[in-house]
Short mmCIF file of N, CA and C in Angstrom, two decimals:
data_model
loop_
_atom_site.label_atom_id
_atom_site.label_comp_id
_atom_site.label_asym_id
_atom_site.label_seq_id
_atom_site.Cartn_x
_atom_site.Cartn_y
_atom_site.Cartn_z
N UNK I 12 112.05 117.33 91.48
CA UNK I 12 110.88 117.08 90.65
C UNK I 12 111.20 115.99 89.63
N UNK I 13 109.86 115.24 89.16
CA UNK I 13 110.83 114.29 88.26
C UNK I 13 110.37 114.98 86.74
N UNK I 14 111.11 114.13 86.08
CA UNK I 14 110.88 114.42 84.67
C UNK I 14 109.87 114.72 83.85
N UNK I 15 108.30 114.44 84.18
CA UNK I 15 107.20 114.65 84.34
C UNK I 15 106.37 116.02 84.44
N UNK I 16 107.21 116.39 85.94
CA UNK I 16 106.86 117.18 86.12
C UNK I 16 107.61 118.72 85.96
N UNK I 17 108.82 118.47 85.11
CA UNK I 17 109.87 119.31 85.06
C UNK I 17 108.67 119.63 83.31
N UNK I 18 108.67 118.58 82.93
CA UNK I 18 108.13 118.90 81.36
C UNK I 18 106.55 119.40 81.60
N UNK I 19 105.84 119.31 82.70
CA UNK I 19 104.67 120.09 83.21
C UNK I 19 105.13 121.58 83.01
N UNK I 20 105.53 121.79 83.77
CA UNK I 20 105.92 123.04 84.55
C UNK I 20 106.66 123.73 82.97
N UNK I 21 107.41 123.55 82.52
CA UNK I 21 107.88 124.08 81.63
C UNK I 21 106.81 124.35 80.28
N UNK I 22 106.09 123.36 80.10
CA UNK I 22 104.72 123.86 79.18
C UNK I 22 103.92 124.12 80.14
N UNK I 23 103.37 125.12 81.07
CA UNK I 23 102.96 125.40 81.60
C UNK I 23 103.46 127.15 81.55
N UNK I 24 105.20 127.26 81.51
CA UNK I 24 105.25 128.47 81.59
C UNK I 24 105.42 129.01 79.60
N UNK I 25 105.45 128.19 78.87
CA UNK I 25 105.53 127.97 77.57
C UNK I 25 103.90 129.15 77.12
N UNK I 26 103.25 128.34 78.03
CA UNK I 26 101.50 128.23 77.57
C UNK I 26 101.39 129.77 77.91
N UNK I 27 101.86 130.03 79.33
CA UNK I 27 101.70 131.35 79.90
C UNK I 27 102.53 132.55 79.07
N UNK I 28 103.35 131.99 78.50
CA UNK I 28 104.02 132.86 77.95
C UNK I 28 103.81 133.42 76.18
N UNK I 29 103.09 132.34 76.10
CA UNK I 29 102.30 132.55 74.41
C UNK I 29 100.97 133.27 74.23
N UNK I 30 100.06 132.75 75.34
CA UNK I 30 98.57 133.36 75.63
C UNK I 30 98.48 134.68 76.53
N UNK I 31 99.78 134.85 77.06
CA UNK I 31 99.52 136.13 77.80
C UNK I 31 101.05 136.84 77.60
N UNK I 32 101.64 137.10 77.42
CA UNK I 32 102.95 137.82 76.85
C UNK I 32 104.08 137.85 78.10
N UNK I 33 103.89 136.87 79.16
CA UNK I 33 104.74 136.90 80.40
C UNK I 33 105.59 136.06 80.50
N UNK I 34 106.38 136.07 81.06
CA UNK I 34 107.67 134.93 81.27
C UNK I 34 107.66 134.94 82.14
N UNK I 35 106.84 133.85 83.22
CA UNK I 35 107.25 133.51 84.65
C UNK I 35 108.70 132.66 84.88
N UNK I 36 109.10 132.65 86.00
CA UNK I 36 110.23 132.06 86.56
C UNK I 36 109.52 130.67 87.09
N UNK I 37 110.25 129.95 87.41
CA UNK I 37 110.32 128.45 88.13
C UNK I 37 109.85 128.71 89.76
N UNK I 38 109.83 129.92 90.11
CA UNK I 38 109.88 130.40 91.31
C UNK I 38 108.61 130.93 91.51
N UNK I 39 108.16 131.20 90.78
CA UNK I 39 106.92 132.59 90.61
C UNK I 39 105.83 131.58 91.31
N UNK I 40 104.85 132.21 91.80
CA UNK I 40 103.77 132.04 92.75
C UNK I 40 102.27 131.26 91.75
N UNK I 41 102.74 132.14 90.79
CA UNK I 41 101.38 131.39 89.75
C UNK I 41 102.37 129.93 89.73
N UNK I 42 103.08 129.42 89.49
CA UNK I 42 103.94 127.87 89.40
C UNK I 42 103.48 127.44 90.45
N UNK I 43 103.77 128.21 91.54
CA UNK I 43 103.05 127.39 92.97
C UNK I 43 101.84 127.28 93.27
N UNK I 44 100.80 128.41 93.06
CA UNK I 44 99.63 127.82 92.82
C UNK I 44 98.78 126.40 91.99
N UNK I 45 99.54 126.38 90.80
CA UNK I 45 99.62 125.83 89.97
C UNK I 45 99.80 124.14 90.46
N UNK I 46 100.95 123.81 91.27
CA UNK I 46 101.54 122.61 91.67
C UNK I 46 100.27 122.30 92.50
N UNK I 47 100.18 123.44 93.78
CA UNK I 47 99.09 123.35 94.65
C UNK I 47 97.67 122.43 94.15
N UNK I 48 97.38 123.21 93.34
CA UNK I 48 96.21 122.90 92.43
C UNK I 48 96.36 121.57 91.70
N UNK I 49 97.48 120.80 91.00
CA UNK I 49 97.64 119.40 90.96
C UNK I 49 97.07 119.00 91.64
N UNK I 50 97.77 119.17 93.19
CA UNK I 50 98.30 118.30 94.41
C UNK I 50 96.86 117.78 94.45
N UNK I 51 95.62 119.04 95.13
CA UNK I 51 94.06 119.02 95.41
C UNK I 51 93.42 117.89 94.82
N UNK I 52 93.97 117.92 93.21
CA UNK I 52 92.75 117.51 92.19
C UNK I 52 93.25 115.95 92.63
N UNK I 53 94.67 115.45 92.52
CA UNK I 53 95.07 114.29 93.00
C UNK I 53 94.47 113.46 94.12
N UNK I 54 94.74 114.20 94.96
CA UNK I 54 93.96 113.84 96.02
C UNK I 54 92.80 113.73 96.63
N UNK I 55 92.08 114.56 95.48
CA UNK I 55 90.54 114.43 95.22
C UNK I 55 89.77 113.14 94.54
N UNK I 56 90.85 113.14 93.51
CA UNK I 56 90.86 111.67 92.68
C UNK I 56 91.12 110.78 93.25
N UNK I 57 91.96 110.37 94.07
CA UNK I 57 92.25 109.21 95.25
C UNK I 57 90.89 109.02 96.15
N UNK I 58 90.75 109.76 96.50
CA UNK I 58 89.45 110.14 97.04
C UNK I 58 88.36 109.57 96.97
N UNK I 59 87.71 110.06 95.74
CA UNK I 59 86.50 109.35 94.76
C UNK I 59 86.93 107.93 94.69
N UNK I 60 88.48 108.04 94.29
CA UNK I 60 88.48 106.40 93.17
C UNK I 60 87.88 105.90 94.94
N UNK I 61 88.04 105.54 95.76
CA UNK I 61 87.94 105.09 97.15
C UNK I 61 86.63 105.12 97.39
N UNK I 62 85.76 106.17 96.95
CA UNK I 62 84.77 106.04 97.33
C UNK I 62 83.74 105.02 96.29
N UNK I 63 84.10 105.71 95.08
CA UNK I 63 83.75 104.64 94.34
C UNK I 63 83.74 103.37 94.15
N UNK I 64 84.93 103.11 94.42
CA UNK I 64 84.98 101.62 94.91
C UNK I 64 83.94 100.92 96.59
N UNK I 65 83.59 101.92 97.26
CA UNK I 65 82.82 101.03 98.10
C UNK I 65 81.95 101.55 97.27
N UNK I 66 81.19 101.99 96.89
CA UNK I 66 80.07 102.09 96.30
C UNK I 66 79.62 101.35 95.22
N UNK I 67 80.61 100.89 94.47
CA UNK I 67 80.55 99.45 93.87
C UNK I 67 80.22 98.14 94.65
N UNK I 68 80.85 98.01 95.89
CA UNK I 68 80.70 96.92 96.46
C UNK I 68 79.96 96.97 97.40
N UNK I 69 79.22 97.75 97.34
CA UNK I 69 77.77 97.99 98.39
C UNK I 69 76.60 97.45 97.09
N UNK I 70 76.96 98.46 95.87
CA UNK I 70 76.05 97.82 94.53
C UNK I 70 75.80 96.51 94.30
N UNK I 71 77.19 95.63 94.08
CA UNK I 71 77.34 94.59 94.34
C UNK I 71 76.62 93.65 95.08
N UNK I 72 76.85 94.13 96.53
CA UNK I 72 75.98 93.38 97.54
C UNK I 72 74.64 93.32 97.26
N UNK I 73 74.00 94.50 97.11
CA UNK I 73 72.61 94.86 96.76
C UNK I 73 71.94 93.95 96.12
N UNK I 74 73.01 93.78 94.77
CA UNK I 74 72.06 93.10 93.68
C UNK I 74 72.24 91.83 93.91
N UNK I 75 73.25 91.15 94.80
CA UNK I 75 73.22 89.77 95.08
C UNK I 75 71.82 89.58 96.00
N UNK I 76 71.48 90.09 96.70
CA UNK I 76 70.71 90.23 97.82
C UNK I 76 68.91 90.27 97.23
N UNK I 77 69.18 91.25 96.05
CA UNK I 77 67.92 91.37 95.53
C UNK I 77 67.85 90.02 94.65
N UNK I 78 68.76 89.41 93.83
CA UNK I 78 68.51 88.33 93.11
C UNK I 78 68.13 87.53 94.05
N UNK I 79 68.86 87.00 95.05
CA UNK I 79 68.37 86.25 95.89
C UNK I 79 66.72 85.66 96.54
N UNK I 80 66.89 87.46 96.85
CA UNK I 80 65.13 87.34 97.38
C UNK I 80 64.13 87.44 96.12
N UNK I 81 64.60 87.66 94.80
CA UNK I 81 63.88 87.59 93.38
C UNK I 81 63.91 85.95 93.55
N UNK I 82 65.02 85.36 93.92
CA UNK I 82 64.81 83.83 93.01
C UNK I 82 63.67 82.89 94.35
N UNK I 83 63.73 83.34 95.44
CA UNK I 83 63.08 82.95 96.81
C UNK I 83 61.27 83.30 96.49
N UNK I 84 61.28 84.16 96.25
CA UNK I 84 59.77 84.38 95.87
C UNK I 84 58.81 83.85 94.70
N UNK I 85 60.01 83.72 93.31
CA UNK I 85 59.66 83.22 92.14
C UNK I 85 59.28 81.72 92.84
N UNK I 86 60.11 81.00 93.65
CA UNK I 86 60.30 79.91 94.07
C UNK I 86 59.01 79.59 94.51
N UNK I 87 58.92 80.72 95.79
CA UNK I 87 57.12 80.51 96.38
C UNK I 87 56.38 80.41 95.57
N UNK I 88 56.16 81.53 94.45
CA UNK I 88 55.01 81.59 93.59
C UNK I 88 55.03 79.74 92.62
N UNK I 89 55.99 79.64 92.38
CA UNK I 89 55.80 78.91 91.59
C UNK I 89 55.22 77.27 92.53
N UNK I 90 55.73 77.11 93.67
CA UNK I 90 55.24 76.22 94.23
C UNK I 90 53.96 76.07 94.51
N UNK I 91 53.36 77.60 94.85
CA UNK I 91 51.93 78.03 95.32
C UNK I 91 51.44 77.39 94.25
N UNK I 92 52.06 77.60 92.71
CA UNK I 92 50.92 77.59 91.67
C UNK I 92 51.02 76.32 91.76
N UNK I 93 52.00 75.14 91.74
CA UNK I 93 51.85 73.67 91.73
C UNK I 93 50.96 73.13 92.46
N UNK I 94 51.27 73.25 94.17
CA UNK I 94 49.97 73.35 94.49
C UNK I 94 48.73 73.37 94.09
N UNK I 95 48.53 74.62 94.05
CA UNK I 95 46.80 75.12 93.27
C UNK I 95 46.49 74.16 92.15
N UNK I 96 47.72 74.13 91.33
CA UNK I 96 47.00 73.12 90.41
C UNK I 96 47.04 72.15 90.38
N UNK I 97 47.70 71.25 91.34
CA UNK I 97 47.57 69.57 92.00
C UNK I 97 46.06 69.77 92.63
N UNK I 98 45.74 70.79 93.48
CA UNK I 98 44.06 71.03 94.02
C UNK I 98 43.52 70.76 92.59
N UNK I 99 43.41 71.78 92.06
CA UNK I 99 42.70 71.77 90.81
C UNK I 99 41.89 70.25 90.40
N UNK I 100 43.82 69.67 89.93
CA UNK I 100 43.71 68.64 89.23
C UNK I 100 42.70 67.32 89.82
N UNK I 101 43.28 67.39 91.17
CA UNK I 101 42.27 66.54 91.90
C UNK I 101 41.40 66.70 92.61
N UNK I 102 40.77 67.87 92.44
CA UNK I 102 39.10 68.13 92.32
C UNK I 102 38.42 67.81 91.10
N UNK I 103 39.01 68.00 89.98
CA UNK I 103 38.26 67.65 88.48
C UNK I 103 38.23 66.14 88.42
N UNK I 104 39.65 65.90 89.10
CA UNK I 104 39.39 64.13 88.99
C UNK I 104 38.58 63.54 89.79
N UNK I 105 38.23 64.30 90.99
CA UNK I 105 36.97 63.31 91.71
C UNK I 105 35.39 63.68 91.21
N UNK I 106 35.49 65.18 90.34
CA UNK I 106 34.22 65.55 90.28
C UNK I 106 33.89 64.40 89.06
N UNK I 107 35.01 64.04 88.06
CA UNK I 107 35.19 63.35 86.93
C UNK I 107 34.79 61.80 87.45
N UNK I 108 34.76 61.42 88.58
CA UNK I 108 34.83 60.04 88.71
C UNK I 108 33.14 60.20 89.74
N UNK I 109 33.12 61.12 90.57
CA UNK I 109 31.99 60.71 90.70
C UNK I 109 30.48 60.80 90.24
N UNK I 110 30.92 61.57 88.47
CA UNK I 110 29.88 61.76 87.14
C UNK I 110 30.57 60.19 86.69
N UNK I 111 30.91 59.34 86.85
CA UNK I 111 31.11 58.26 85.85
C UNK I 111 30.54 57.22 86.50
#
């Protein structure tokens, strides 16, 4: 075990031994449950961090994808409106010229 986990385990049987009046051994089964139960949460955490991370880079993608088609449409609209108002403009200018 390394040093870590030697100073785990030892406040661990410290803790057990203050809150409940027992002195487990290094051996004892609650210690092994105990390690067990690390091991899970570790590897649970590896886990997530992994998943999390594609799930970031799916997010990622998303919002590139949505800006994209945000800046593509703004694009249309805004051309549509140039358009419309080049029509506009040169309908008022012929209605304008052929009142003059």
């Amino acid at each position: 075990m390394s040093d870590r986990q030697d100073d785990q385990v030892e406040a661990l049987i410290r803790e057990i031994a203050q809150k409940h009046g027992i002195v487990v051994g290094r051996d004892d089964p609650i210690l092994m449950l105990h390690t067990i139960n690390n091991r899970l949460m570790a590897d649970s955490a590896k886990s997530q961090q992994v998943q999390l991370e594609k799930l970031r880079e799916e997010l990622e993608a998303l919002a590139q994808r949505w800006s994209l088609d945000a800046k593509e449409k703004s694009e249309r609209i805004l051309n549509a409106s140039l358009t419309a108002g080049k029509q506009a403009m040169g309908q008022l200018m012929e209605e304008g010229a052929n009142a003059t």
